[in-house]
Coordinates of C-alpha atoms and ligand atoms in Angstrom, one line a residue:
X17 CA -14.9 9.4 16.2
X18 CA -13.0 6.3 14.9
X19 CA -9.6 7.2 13.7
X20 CA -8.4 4.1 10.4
X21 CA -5.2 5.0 9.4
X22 CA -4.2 3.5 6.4
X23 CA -6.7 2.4 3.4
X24 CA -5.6 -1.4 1.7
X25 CA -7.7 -4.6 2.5
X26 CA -7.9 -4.1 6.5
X27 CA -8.7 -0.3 6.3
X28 CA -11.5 -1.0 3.7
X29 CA -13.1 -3.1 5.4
X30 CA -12.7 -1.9 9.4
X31 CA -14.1 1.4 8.0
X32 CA -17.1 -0.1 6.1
X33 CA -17.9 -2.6 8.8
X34 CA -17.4 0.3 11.8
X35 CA -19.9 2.8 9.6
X36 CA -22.3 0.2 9.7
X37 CA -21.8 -0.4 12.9
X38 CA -22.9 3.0 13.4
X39 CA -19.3 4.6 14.6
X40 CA -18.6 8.3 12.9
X41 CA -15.3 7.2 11.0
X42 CA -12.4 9.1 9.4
X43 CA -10.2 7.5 7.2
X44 CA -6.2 8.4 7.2
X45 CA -4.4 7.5 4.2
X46 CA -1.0 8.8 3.3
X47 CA -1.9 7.8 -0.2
X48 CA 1.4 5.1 -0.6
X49 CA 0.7 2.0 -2.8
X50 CA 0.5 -0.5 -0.4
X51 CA 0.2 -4.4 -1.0
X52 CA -3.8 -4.2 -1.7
X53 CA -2.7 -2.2 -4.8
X54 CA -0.5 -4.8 -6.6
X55 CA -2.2 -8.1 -5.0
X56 CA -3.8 -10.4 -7.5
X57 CA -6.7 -11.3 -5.5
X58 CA -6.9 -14.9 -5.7
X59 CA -9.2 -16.7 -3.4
X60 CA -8.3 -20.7 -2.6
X61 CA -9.9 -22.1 -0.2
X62 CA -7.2 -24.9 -0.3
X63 CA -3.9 -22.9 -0.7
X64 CA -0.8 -23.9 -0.2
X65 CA 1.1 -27.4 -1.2
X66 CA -0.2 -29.9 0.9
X67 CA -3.9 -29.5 0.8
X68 CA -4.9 -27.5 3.5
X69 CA -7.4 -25.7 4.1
X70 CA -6.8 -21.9 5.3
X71 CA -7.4 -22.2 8.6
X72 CA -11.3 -21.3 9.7
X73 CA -11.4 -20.6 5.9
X74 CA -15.5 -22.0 5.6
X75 CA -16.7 -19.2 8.1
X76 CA -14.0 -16.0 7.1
X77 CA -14.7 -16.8 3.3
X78 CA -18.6 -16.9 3.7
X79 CA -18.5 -13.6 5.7
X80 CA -16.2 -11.9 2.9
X81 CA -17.9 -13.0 0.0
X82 CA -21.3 -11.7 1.3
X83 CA -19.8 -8.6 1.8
X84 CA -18.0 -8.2 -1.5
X85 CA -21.0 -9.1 -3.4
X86 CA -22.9 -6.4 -1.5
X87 CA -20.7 -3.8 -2.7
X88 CA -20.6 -4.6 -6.2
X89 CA -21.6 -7.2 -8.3
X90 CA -18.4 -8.7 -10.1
X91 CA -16.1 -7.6 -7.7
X92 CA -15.5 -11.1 -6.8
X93 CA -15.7 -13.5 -10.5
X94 CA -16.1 -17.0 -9.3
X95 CA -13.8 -19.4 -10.9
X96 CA -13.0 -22.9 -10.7
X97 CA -9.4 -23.9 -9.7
X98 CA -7.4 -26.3 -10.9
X99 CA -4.7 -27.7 -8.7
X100 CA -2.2 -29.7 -11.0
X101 CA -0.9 -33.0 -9.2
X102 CA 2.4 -32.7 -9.1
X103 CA 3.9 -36.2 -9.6
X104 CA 2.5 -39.6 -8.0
X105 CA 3.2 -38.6 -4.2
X106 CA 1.6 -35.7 -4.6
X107 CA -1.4 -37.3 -5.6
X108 CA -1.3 -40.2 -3.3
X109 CA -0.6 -37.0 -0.5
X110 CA -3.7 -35.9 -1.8
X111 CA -6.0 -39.1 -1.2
X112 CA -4.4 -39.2 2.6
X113 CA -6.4 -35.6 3.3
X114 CA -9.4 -35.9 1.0
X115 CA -11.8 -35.9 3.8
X116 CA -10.6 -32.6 5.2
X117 CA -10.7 -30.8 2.1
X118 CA -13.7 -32.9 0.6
X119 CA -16.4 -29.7 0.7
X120 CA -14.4 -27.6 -1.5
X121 CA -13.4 -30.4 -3.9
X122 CA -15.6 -30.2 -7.4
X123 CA -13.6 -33.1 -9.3
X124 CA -10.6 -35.3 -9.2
X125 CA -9.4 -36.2 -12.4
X126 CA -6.2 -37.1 -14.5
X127 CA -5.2 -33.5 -14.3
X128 CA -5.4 -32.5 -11.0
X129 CA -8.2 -31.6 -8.7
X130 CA -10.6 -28.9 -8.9
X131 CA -12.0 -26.4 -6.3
X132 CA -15.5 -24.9 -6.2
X133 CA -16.4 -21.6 -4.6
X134 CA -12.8 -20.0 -5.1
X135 CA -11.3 -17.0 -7.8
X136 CA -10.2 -13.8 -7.6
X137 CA -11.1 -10.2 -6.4
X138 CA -10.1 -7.2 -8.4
X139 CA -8.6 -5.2 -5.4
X140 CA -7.9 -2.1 -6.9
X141 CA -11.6 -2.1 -8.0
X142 CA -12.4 -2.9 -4.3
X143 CA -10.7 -0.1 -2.9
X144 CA -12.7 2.2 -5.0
X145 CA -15.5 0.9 -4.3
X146 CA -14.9 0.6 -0.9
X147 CA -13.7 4.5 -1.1
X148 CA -17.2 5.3 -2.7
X149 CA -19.2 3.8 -0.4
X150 CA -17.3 4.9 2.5
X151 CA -18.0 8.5 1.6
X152 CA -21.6 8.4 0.4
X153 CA -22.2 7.4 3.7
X154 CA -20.8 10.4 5.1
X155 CA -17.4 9.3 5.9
X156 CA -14.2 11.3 5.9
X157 CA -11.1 11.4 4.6
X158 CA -8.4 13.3 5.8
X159 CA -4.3 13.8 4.7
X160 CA -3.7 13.7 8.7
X161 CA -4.4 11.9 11.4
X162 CA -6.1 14.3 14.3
X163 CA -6.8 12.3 16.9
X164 CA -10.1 10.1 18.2
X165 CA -10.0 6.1 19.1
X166 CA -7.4 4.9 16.3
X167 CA -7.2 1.9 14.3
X168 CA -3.8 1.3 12.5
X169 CA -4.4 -0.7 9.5
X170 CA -0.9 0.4 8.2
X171 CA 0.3 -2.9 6.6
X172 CA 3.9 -4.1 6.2
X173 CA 5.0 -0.5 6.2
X174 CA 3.6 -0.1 9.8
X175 CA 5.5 -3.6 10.6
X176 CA 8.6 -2.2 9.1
X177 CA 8.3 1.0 11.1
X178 CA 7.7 -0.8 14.1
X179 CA 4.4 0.9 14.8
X180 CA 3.2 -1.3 17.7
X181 CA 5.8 -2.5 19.8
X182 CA 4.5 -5.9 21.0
X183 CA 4.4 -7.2 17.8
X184 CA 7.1 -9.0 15.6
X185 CA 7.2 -9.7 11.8
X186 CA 8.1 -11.7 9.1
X187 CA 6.9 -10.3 6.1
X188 CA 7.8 -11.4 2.5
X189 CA 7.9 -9.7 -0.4
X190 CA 6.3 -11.0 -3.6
X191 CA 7.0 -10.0 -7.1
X192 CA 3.6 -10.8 -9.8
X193 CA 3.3 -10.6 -13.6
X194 CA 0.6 -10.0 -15.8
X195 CA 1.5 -11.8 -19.3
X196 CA -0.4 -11.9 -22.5
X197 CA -0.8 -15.3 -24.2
X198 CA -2.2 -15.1 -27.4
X199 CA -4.8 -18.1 -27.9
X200 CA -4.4 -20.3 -25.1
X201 CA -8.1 -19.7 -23.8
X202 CA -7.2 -21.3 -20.8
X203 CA -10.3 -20.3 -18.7
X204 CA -9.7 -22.1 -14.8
X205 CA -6.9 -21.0 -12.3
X206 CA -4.5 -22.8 -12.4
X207 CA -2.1 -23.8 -9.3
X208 CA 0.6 -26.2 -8.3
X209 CA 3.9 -24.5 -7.6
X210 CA 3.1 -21.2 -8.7
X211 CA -0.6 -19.7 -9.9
X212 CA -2.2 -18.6 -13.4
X213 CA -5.3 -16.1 -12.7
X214 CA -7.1 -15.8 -16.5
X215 CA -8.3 -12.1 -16.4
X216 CA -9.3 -11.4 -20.2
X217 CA -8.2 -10.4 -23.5
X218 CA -5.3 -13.2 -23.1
X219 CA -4.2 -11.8 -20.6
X220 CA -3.1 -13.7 -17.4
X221 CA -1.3 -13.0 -13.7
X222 CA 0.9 -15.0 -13.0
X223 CA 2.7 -15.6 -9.3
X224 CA 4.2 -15.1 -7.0
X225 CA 7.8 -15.1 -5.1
X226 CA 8.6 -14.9 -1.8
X227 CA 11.6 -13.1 -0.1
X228 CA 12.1 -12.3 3.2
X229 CA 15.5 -10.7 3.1
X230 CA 15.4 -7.8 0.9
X231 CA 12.1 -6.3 1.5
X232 CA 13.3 -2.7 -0.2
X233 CA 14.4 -4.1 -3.5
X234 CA 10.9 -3.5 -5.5
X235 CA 11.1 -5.6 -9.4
X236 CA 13.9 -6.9 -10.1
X237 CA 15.2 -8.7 -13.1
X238 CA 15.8 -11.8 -10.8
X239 CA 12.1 -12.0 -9.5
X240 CA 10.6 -11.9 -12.9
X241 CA 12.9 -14.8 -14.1
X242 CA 11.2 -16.7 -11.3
X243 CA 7.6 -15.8 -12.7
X244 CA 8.5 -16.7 -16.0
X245 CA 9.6 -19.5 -14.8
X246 CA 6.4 -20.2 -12.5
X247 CA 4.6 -19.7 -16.1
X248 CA 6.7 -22.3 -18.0
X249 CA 5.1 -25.0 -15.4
X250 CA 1.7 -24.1 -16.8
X251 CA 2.2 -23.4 -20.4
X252 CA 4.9 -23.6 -23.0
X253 CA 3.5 -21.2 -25.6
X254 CA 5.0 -17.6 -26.4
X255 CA 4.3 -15.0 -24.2
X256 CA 4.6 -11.0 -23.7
X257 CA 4.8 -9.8 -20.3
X258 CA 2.9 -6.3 -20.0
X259 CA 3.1 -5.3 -16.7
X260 CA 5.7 -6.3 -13.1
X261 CA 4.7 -5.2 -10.0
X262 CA 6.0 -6.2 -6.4
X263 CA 4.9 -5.6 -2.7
X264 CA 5.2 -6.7 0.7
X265 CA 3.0 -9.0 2.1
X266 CA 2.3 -7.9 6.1
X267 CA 3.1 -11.1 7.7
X268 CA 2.6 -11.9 11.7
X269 CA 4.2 -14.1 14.1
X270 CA 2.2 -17.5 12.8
X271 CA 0.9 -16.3 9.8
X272 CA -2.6 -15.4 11.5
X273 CA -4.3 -12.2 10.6
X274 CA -3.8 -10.0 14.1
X275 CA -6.4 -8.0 16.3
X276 CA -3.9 -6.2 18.8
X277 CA -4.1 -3.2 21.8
X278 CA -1.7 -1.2 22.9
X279 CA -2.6 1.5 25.6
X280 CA -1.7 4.9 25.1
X281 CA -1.3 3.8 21.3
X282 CA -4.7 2.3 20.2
X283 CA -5.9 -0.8 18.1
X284 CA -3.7 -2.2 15.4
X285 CA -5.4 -5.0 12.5
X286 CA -2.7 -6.5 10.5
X287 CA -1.1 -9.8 9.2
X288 CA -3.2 -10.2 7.0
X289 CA -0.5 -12.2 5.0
X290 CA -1.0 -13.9 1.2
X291 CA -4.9 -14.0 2.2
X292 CA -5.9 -10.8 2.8
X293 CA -8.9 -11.5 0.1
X294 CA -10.1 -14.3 2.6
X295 CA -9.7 -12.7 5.8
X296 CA -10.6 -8.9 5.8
X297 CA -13.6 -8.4 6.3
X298 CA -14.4 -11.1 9.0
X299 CA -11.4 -9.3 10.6
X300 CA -13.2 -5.8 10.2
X301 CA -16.6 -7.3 12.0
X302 CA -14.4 -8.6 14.8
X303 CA -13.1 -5.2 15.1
X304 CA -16.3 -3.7 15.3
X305 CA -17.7 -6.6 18.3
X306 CA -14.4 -6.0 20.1
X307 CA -14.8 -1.6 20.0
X308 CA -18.2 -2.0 21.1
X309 CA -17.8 -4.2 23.6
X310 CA -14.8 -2.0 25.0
X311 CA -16.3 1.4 24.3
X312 CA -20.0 0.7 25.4
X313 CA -21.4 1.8 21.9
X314 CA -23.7 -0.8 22.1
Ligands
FAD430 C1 2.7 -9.6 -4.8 C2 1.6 -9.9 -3.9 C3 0.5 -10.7 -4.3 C4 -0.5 -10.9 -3.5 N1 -1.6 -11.6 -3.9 C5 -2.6 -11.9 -3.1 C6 -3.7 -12.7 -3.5 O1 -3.7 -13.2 -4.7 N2 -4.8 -12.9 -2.7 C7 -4.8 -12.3 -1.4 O2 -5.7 -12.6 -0.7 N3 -3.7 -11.6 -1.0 C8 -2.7 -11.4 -1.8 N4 -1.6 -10.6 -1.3 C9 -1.6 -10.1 0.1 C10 -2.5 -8.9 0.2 O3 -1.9 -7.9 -0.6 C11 -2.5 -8.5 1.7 O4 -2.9 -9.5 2.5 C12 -3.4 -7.3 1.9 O5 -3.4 -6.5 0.8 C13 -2.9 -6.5 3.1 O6 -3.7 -5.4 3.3 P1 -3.4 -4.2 4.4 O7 -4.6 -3.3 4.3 O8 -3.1 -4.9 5.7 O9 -2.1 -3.5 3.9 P2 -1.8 -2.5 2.6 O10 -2.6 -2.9 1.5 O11 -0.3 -2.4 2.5 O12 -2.5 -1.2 3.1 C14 -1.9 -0.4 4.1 C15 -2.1 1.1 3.8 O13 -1.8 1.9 4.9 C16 -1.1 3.1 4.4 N5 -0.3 3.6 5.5 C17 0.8 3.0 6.2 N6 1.2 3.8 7.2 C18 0.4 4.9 7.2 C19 0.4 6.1 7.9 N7 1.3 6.3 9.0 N8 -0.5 7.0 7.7 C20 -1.4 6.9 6.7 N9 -1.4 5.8 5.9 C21 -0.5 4.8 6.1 C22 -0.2 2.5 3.3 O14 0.3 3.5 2.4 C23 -1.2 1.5 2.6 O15 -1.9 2.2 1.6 C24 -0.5 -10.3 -2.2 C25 0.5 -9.5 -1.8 C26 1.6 -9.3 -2.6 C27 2.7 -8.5 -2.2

């Protein structure tokens, strides 16, 4: 028996990938919103401000959007992504890395430049789905953790607790919005200092901040001024905000996505960082190669 504790992004999708990997798995959740919850999904091959791309992003992002797809069909809503230039360096910054980013490029225009094959995941949508196929399958879910080969996929809260010793942080919180704007119809992503994710009914999220400080804070009035202020860079026209919500991104020591062992302790997957979308589920196979391999299963 295979022990996940904790149920966000990593959980998810160690304890679908080690099911069909043919482990017995119980699942330990303590039922805390973690950063899966709030996130808003977005998928960009090309994050970041100086063109990029997320490191092995081609492979990790072909793996996860497989598996998405295969547990439900608009999970995942492809969108193109607009990255605004932001003034003439930026642009001519831009033309210095083209060939490195030139398979994820769709157009290059006045605007900005666009990226194919990136959008958004509705994670809290995952996570049911996830939970739903988990079970049908005959997994199990318990309140406690009772013992087997564990997997701690316990986020920034197991960071924060110091759950594996050899293993140091730097997580960052990160405050969203969603806002209503009524008629802008704006229907791409937009990024280029901040990020706009169109999800219906005028409705938009809208991102993110980062502090590293004051992890325990949760909204504050001073983190949505920032997001408002992220907004204003995209559009000038009136706006309601419906909905704040913060949490803490698990971030590693190099900003990589983690696969650690501790003896006496067990397996730890974290770090997922602002990419979790990206990088869970290639992170959950890897798990599943590395158990077998160690265990003998296969
Ligand atoms: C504001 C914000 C916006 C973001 N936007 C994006 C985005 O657009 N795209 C993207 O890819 N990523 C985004 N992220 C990052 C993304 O949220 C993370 O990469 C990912 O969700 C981390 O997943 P996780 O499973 O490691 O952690 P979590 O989602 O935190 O899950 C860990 C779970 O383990 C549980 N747990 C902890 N300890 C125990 C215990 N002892 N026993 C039982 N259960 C336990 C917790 O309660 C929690 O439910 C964002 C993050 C934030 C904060």
């Amino acid at each position: 028996m295979v022990e996940v504790i904790g149920f966000g992004m990593a959980g998810a999708c160690v304890a679908l990938q080690l099911q069909r990997g043919g482990h017995e798995v119980r699942v330990v959740d303590d039922g805390e919103p973690g950063s899966s919850q709030v996130a808003a999904g977005l998928v960009n091959p090309v994050g970041g401000r100086n063109f990029e791309p997320s490191v092995e992003v081609e492979e990790a992002w072909a793996v996860a959007r497989s598996f998405y797809d295969e547990l439900g069909a608009g999970l995942f809503r492809q969108v193109p992504i607009l990255r605004l230039w932001r003034g003439e360096k930026d642009r001519e910054k831009f033309e210095r890395k083209r060939g490195r980013v030139e398979r994820w490029i769709e157009k290059v225009d006045e605007e900005g430049v666009t990226w194919k094959e990136g959008g958004w995941l509705d994670c809290p949508a995952f996570l049911a789905a996830a939970k739903g196929a988990f079970l049908e399958r005959g997994g199990e879910v318990s309140g406690q953790a009772r013992g087997g080969v564990q997997v701690w996929c316990s986020g920034a809260a197991g960071l924060l607790r110091g759950d594996f010793t050899g293993v140091t942080h730097r997580s960052a919180k990160g405050e969203i919005l969603t806002v209503r704007v009524p008629g802008w119809d704006e229907k791409r992503i937009l990024t280029g200092g901040g990020w706009v994710i169109p999800i219906g009914d005028d409705c938009y999220r809208v991102g993110a901040t980062y502090e590293w400080e004051n992890l325990s804070a949760g909204c504050t009035a001073e983190g949505r001024t920032k997001v408002e202020n992220l907004l204003r860079i995209f559009t000038k026209k009136d706006y309601e905000v419906i909905e704040h919500v913060s949490g803490i991104r698990p971030i590693i020591h190099r900003s990589q996505p983690v696969i650690h062992h501790e003896k006496g302790k067990g397996w730890m997957v974290n770090g997922l960082g602002s990419k979790g979308v990206i990088y869970a589920p290639r992170l959950g196979r890897e798990l599943l190669q590395r158990l077998d391999g160690e265990l003998g299963f296969s």
